[in-house]
Coordinates of C-alpha atoms in Angstrom, one line a residue:
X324 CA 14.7 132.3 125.8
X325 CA 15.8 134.8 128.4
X326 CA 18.3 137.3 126.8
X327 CA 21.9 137.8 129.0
X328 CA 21.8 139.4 132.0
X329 CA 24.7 141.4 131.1
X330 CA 24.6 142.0 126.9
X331 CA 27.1 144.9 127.4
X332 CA 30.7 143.9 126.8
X333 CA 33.1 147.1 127.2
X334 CA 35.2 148.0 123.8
X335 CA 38.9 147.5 126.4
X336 CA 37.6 144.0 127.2
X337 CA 37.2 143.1 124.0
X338 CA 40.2 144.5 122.3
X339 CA 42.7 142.3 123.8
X340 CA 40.6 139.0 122.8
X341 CA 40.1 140.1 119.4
X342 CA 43.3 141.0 118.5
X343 CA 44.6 137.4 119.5
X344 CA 42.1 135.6 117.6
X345 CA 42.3 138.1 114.1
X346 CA 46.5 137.1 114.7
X347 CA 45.6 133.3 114.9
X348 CA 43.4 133.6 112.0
X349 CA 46.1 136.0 110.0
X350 CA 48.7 132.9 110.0
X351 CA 46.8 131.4 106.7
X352 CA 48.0 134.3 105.4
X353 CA 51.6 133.8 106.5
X354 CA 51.4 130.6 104.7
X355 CA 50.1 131.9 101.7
X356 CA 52.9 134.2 101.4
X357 CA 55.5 131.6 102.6
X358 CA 53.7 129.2 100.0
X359 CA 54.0 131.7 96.9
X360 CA 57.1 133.3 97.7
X361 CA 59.6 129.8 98.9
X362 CA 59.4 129.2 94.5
X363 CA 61.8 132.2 94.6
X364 CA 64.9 130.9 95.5
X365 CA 64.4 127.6 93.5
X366 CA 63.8 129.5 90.2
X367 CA 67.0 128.7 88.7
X368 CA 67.5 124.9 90.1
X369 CA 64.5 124.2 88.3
X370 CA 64.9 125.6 85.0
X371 CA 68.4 123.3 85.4
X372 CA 66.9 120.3 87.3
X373 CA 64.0 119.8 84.9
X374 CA 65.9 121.8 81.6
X375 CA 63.1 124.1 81.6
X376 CA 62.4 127.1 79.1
X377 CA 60.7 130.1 79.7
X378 CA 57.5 129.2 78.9
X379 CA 57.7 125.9 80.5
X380 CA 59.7 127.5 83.9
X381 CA 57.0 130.7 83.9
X382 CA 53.9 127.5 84.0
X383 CA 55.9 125.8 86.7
X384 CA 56.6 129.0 88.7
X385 CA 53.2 130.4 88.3
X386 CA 51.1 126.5 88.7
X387 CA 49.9 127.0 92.1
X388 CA 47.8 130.3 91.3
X389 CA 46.0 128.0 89.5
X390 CA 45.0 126.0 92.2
X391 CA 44.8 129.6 94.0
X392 CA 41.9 130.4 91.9
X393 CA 40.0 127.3 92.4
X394 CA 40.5 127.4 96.1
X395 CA 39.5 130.6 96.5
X396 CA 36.5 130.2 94.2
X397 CA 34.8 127.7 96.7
X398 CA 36.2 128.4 100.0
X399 CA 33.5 131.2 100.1
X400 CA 30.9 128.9 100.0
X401 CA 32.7 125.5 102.2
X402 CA 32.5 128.6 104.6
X403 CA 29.0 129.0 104.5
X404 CA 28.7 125.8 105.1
X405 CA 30.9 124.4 107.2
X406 CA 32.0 126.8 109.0
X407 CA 35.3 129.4 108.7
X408 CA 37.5 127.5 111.3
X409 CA 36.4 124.0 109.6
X410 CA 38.1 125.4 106.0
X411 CA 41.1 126.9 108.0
X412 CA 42.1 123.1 109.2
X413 CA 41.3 121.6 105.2
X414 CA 43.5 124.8 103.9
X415 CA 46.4 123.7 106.5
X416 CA 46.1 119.8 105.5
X417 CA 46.2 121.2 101.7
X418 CA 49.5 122.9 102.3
X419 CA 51.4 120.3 104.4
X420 CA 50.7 117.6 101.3
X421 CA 52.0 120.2 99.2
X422 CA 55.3 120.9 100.5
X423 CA 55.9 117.4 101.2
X424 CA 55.3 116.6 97.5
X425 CA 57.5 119.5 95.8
X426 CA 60.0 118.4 98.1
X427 CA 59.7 114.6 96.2
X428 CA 58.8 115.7 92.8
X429 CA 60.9 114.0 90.5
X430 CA 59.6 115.9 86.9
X431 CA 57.7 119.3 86.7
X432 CA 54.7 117.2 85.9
X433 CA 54.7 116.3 89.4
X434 CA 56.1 119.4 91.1
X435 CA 52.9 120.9 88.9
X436 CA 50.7 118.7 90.5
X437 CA 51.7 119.3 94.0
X438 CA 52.0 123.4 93.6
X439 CA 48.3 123.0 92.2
X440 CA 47.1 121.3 95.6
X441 CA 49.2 123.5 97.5
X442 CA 47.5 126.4 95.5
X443 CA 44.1 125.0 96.7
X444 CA 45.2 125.7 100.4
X445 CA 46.5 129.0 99.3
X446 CA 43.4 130.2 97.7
X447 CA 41.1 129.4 100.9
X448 CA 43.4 130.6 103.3
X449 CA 42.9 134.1 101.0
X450 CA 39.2 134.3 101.4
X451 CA 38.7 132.6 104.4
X452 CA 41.2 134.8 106.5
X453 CA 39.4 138.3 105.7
X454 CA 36.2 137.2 106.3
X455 CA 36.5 135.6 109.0
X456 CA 38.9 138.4 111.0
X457 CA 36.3 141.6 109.5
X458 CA 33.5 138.8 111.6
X459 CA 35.1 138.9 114.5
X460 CA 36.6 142.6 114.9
X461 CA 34.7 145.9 116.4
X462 CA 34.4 148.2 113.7
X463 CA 36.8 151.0 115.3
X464 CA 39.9 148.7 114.9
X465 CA 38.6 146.8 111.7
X466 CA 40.8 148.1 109.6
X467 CA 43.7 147.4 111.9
X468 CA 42.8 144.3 112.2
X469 CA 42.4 143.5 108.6
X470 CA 45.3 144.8 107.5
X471 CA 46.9 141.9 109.9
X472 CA 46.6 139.6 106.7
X473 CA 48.8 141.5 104.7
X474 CA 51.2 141.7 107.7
X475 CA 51.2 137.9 107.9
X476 CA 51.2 137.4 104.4
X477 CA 54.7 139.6 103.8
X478 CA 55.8 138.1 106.6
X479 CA 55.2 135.1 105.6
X480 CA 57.6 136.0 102.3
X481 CA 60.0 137.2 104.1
X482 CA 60.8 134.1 105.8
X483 CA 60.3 132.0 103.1
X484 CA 63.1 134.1 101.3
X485 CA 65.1 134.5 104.5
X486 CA 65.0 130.3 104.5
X487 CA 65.4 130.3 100.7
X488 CA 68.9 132.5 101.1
X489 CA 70.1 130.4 104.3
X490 CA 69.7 127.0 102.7
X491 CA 71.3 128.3 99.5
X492 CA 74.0 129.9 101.4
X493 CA 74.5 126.6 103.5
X494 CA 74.5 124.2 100.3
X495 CA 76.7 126.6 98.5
X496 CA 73.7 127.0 95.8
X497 CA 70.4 125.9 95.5
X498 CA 70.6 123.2 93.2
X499 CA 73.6 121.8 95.4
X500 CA 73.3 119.3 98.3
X501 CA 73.0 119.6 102.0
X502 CA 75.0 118.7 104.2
X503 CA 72.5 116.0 105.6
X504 CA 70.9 115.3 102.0
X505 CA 68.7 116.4 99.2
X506 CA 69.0 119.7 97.5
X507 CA 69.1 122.9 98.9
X508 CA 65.7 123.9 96.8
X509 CA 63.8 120.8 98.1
X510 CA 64.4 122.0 101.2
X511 CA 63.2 124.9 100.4
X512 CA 59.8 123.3 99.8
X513 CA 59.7 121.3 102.6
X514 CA 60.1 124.2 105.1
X515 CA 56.6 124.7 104.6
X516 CA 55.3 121.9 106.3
X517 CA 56.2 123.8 109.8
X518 CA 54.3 126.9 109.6
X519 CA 51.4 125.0 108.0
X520 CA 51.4 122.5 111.6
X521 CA 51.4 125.6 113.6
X522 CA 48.4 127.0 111.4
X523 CA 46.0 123.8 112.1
X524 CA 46.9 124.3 115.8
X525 CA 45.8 127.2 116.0
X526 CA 42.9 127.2 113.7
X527 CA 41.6 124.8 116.6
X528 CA 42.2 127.3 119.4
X529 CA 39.7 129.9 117.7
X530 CA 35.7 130.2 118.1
X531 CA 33.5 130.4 115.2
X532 CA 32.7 133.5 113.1
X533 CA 29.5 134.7 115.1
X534 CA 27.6 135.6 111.8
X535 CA 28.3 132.3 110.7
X536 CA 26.5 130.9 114.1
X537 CA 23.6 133.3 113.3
X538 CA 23.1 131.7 110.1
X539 CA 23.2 128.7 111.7
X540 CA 20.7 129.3 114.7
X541 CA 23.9 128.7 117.3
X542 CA 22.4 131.8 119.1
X543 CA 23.8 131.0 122.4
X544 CA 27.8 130.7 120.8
X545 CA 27.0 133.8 118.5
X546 CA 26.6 135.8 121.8
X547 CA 29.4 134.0 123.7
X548 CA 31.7 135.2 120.7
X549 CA 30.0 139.0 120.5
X550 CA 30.6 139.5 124.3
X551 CA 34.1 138.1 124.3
X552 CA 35.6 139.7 121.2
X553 CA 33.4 142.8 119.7
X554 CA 31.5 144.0 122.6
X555 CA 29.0 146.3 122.4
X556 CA 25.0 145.9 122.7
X557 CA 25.1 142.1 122.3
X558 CA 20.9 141.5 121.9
X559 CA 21.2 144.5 119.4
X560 CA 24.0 143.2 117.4
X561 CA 22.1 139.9 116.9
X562 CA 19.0 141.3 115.8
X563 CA 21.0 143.2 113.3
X564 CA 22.3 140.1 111.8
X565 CA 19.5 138.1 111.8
X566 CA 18.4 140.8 109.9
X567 CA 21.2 140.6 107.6
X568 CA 21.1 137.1 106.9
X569 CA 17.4 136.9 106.4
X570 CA 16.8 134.6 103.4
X571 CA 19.7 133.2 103.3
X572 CA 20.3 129.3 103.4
X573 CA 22.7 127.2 104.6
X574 CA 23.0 126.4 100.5
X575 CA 24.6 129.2 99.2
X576 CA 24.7 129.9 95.2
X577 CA 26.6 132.2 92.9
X578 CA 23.1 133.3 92.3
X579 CA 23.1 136.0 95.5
X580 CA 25.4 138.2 93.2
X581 CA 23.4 138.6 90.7
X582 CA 22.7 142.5 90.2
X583 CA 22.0 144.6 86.7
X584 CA 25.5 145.3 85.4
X585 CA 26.6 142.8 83.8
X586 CA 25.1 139.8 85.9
X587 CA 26.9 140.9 88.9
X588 CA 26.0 143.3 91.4
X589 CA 28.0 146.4 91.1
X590 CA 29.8 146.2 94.3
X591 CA 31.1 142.6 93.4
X592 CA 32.4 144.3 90.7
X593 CA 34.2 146.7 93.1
X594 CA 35.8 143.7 94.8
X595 CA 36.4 142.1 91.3
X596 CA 38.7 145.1 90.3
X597 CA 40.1 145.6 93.3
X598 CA 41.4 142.0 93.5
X599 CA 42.6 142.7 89.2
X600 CA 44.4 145.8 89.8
X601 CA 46.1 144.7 92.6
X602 CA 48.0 142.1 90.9
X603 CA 48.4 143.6 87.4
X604 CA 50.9 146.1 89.1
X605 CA 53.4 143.6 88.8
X606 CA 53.9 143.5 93.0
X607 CA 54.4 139.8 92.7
X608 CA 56.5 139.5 89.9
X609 CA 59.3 141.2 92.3
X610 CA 58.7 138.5 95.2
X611 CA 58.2 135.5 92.6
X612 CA 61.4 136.4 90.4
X613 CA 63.3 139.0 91.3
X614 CA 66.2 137.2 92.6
X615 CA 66.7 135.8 89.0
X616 CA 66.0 139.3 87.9
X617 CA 68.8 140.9 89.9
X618 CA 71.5 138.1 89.0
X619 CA 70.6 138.6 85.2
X620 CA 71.7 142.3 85.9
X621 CA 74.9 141.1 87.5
X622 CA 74.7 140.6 90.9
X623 CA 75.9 137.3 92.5
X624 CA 73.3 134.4 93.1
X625 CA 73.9 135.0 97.1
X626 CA 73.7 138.9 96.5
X627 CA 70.2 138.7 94.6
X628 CA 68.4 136.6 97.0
X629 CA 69.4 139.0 100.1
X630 CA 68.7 141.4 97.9
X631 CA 65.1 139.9 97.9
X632 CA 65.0 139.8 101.9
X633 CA 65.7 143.3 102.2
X634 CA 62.8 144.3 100.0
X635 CA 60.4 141.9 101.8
X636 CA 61.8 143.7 105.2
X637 CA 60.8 146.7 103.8
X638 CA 57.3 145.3 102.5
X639 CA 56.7 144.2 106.1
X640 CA 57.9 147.6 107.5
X641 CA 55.4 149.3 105.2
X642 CA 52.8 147.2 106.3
X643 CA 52.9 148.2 109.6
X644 CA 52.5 152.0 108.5
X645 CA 49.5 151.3 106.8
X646 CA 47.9 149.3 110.4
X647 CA 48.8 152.6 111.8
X648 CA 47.2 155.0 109.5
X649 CA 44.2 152.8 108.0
X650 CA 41.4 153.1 110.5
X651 CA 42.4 156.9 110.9
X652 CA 43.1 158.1 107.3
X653 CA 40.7 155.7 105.7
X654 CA 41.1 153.3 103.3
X655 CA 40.2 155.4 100.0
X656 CA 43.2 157.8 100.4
X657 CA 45.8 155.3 101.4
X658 CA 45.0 153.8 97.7
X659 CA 45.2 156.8 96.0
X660 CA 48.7 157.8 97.5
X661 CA 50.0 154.3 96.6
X662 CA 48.4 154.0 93.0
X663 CA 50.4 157.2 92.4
X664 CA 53.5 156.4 93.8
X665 CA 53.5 153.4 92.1
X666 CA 52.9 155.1 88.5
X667 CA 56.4 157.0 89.2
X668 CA 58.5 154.2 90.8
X669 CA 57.4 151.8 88.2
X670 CA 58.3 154.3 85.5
X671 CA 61.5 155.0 86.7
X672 CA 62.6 150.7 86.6
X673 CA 61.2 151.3 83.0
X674 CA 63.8 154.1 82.2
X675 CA 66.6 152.6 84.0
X676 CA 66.3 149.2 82.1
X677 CA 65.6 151.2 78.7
X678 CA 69.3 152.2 79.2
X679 CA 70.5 148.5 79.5
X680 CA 73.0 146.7 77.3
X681 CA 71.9 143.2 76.1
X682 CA 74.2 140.2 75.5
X683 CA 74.2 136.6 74.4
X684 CA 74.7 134.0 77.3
X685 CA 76.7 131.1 77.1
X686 CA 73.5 128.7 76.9
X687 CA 72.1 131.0 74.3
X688 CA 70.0 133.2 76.5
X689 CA 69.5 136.9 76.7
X690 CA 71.5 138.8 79.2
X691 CA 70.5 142.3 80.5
X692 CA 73.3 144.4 81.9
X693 CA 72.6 147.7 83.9
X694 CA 76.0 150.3 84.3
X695 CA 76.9 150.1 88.4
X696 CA 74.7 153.8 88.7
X697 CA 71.8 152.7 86.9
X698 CA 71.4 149.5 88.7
X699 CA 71.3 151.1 92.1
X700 CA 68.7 153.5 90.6
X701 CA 66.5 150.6 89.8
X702 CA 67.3 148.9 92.6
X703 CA 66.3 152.0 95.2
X704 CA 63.2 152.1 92.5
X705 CA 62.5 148.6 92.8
X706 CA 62.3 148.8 96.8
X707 CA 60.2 152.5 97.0
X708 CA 57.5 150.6 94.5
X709 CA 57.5 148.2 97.3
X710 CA 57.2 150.5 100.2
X711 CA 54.2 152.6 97.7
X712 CA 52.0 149.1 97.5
X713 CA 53.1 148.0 101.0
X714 CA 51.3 151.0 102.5
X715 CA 48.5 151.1 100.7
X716 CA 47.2 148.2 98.1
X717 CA 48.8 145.1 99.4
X718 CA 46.9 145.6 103.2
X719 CA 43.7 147.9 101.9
X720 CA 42.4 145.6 99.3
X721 CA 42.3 142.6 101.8
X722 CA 40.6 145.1 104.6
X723 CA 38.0 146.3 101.8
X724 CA 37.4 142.7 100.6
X725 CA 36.7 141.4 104.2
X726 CA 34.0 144.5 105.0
X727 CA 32.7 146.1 101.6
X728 CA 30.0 143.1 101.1
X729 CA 27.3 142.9 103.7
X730 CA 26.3 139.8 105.4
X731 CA 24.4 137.9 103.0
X732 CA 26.9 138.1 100.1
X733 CA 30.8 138.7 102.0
X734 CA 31.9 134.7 102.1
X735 CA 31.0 134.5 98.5
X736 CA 31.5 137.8 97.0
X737 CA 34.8 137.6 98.9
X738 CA 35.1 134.3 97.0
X739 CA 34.8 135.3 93.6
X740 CA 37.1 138.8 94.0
X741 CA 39.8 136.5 96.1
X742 CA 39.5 134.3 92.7
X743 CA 39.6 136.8 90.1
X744 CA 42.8 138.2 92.1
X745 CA 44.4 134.6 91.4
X746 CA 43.8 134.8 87.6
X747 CA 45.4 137.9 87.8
X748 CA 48.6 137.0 89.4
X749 CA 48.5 134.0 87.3
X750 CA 48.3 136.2 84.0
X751 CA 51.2 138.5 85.4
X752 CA 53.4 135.4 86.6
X753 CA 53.2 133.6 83.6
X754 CA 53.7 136.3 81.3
X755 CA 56.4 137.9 82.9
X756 CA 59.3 135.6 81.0
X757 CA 57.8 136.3 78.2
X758 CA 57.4 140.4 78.4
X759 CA 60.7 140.2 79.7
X760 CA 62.2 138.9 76.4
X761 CA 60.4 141.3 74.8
X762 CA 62.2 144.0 77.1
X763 CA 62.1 145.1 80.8
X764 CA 61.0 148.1 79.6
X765 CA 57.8 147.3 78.4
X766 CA 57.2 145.0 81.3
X767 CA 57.3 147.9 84.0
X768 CA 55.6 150.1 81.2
X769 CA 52.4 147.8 81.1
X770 CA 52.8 147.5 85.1
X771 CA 53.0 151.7 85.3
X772 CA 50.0 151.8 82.9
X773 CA 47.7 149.5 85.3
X774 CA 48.8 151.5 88.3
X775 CA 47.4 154.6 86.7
X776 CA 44.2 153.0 85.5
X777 CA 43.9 152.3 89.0
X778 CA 44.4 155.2 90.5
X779 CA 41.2 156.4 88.4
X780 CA 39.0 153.8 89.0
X781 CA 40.1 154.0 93.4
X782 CA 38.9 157.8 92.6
X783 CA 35.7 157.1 90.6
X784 CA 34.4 153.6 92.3
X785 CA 35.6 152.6 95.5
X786 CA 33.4 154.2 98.6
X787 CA 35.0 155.0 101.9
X788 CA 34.2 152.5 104.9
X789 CA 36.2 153.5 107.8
X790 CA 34.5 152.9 111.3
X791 CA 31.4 151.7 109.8
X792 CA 29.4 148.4 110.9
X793 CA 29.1 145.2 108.9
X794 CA 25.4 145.4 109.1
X795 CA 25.7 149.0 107.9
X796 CA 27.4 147.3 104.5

């Protein structure tokens, strides 16, 4: 066959396209941060609704990373398969059951149940998203780009908490009744079932991931896709993944990652550690229960959950530095300046709540009470760790998970990091009650301690790969 008259597509003809296709693809990430964050505001109503204790409330809360994990574990390779668009549209049925379901649960057997399923959608939106928008974007905006995921998916908790304060505020509480019917925090669910609509209809607006239709032998599409939204020497750039992909199958097995550390190879375990230290910060114990956190220190139910939207305004804000500076600062330095800032932030929420009073609570729980100076200190803590993983580890990771693996590995290696990063936010989410009983200030301690182990590791393991080419992974 006769190769394309014109295989030249010029970068400003491109950049346009590909930035509205990365977007499209970037609202599965909105939905998994609406999806993870909307249990916020509904913390409380279900330990009452269900009579809950920690334990049990920190399994509810935390259920749907389970599903997380799983659906992240083999969306890597339904997108080998099937196709990255094709797993978008299951990931968007996944979450509309979901929040449909939490909405109607009647025990936390069943709200467990549905969180899990939801989970599933989560966890392939998570690999999926990265993949497929590193796939489809010209190396010199990558970054940018990538870091669109983590735009979309603090977005996506900022309006799930803006919704979660409005309804509450409506109802006069979340466990109390709307005007038109049901609980405020069923509502809360059940908001989800919008963005996740909007997500399918999109997903079918979007072409195919051209190294996807390379593995597949859709030559003709692959260099439709190239032209439209990478540009570049067309011919040239499907030579180089052909050459990529050779070997591969449309089967694909764990077995590609196997390498001589451990059984893996040793830049899966890059991704792997990423994904771990990313979570055992403790980010997501702020978004999952903070407004709980902040009323057990005495603010008002209504003052802790806007309390929550103003720190996911400023998680979104600090997102948007990090587009700006990734693809010109790199993504190596933005990790380091954000490991360390997160070492002294998270240390001073450890001293403040060191200094806290504890008391006895009327149902016989433990009460922690900050003086008025100390809890702003925390509080302007709380909100500078945000803006210190905002820039830096919450976008970089995703960006470095969608173009550290080459070709023959990325859906899958993607896979398993995406999963181990579930576990992780499991372990955190579930153990938080618990650490938290044991003190606050051991909590952050730990959480201080993993940001300076991974400071280290950023500076001894992870390799810069700003304004390089997939094929060059």
């Amino acid at each position: 066959m006769a190769a394309p008259t014109s295989p030249i597509a010029e970068p400003h003809e491109t950049k346009g396209a590909a930035i509205l296709v990365a977007a499209a693809a970037a609202v599965g990430g909105f939905l998994f941060g609406y999806d993870t964050a909307v249990i916020n505001g509904t913390v409380d109503a279900l330990r009452n609704t269900f009579h809950l204790g920690s334990v049990a409330l920190g399994f509810v809360v935390s259920s749907a990373l389970l599903g997380c994990a799983v659906g992240a574990w083999f969306a890597g390779p339904l997108g080998d398969r099937l196709g990255r668009v094709k797993v978008m549209l299951i990931a968007a049925g996944l979450f509309i059951a979901s929040s449909i379901g939490s909405a109607l649960a009647f025990s936390p057997v069943d709200l467990t149940i549905w969180r899990v399923i939801g989970g599933l959608g989560v966890g392939a939106a998570s690999v999926i998203a990265p993949a497929y928008i590193a796939e489809v974007s010209p190396a010199h905006i990558r970054g940018r780009l990538g870091s669109l995921q983590q735009l979309a998916i603090v977005s996506g908790i900022f309006v799930a908490l803006l919704v979660d304060y409005l309804l509450a505020d409506a109802a006069g509480g979340a466990m109390e009744a709307m005007p038109w019917g049901g609980a405020a925090w069923r509502w809360m669910f059940a908001s989800a079932t919008i963005p996740a609509i909007i997500y399918a209809v999109l997903a079918l607006q979007i072409p195919e991931s051209p190294r996807y239709l390379v593995r597949r032998g859709r030559l003709a599409e692959a260099r439709d896709v190239i032209k439209r939204l990478i540009g570049g020497d067309v011919e040239k750039r499907i030579t180089d993944i052909k050459r990529t992909v050779a070997g591969t199958t449309e089967k694909v097995h764990l077995s590609i990652l196997k390498g001589p550390k451990f059984g893996l190879q040793p830049i899966v375990w890059v991704g792997i550690l990423l994904s771990v230290f990313q979570q055992f910060v403790g980010i997501n114990v702020i978004f999952y229960y903070s407004s709980a956190l902040w009323a057990s220190v005495g603010f008002s139910e209504s003052d802790a959950l806007l309390i929550t939207v103003i720190t996911s305004i400023t998680n979104i804000v600090t997102t948007l530095i990090a587009i700006a500076l990734v693809d010109k600062v790199g993504r190596k330095p933005l990790l380091l300046v954000g490991a360390a800032g997160m070492v002294l932030t998270l240390g001073v929420m450890a001293w403040c709540f060191s200094t806290a009073s504890q008391t006895i609570g009327a149902n016989g729980e433990t009460l922690t009470t900050l003086s008025p100076a100390i809890g702003k200190v925390a509080l302007v803590a709380a909100n500078l760790y945000v803006v210190a993983f905002g820039m830096s580890w919450g976008p970089v990771v995703w960006v470095l998970l969608g173009e550290m693996f080459n070709n023959k590995i990325r859906a899958t290696a993607l896979a398993v990091a995406a999963a181990a990063q579930w576990i992780a936010n499991w372990l955190i989410s579930t153990t938080f009650p618990a650490l938290s009983n044991i003190g606050l200030t051991f909590a952050y301690g730990l959480y201080a301690l993993f940001a300076l182990l991974a400071f280290i590791f950023v500076w001894n393991a992870v390799r810069e790969t700003k304004g390089r080419e997939l094929e060059a992974m």
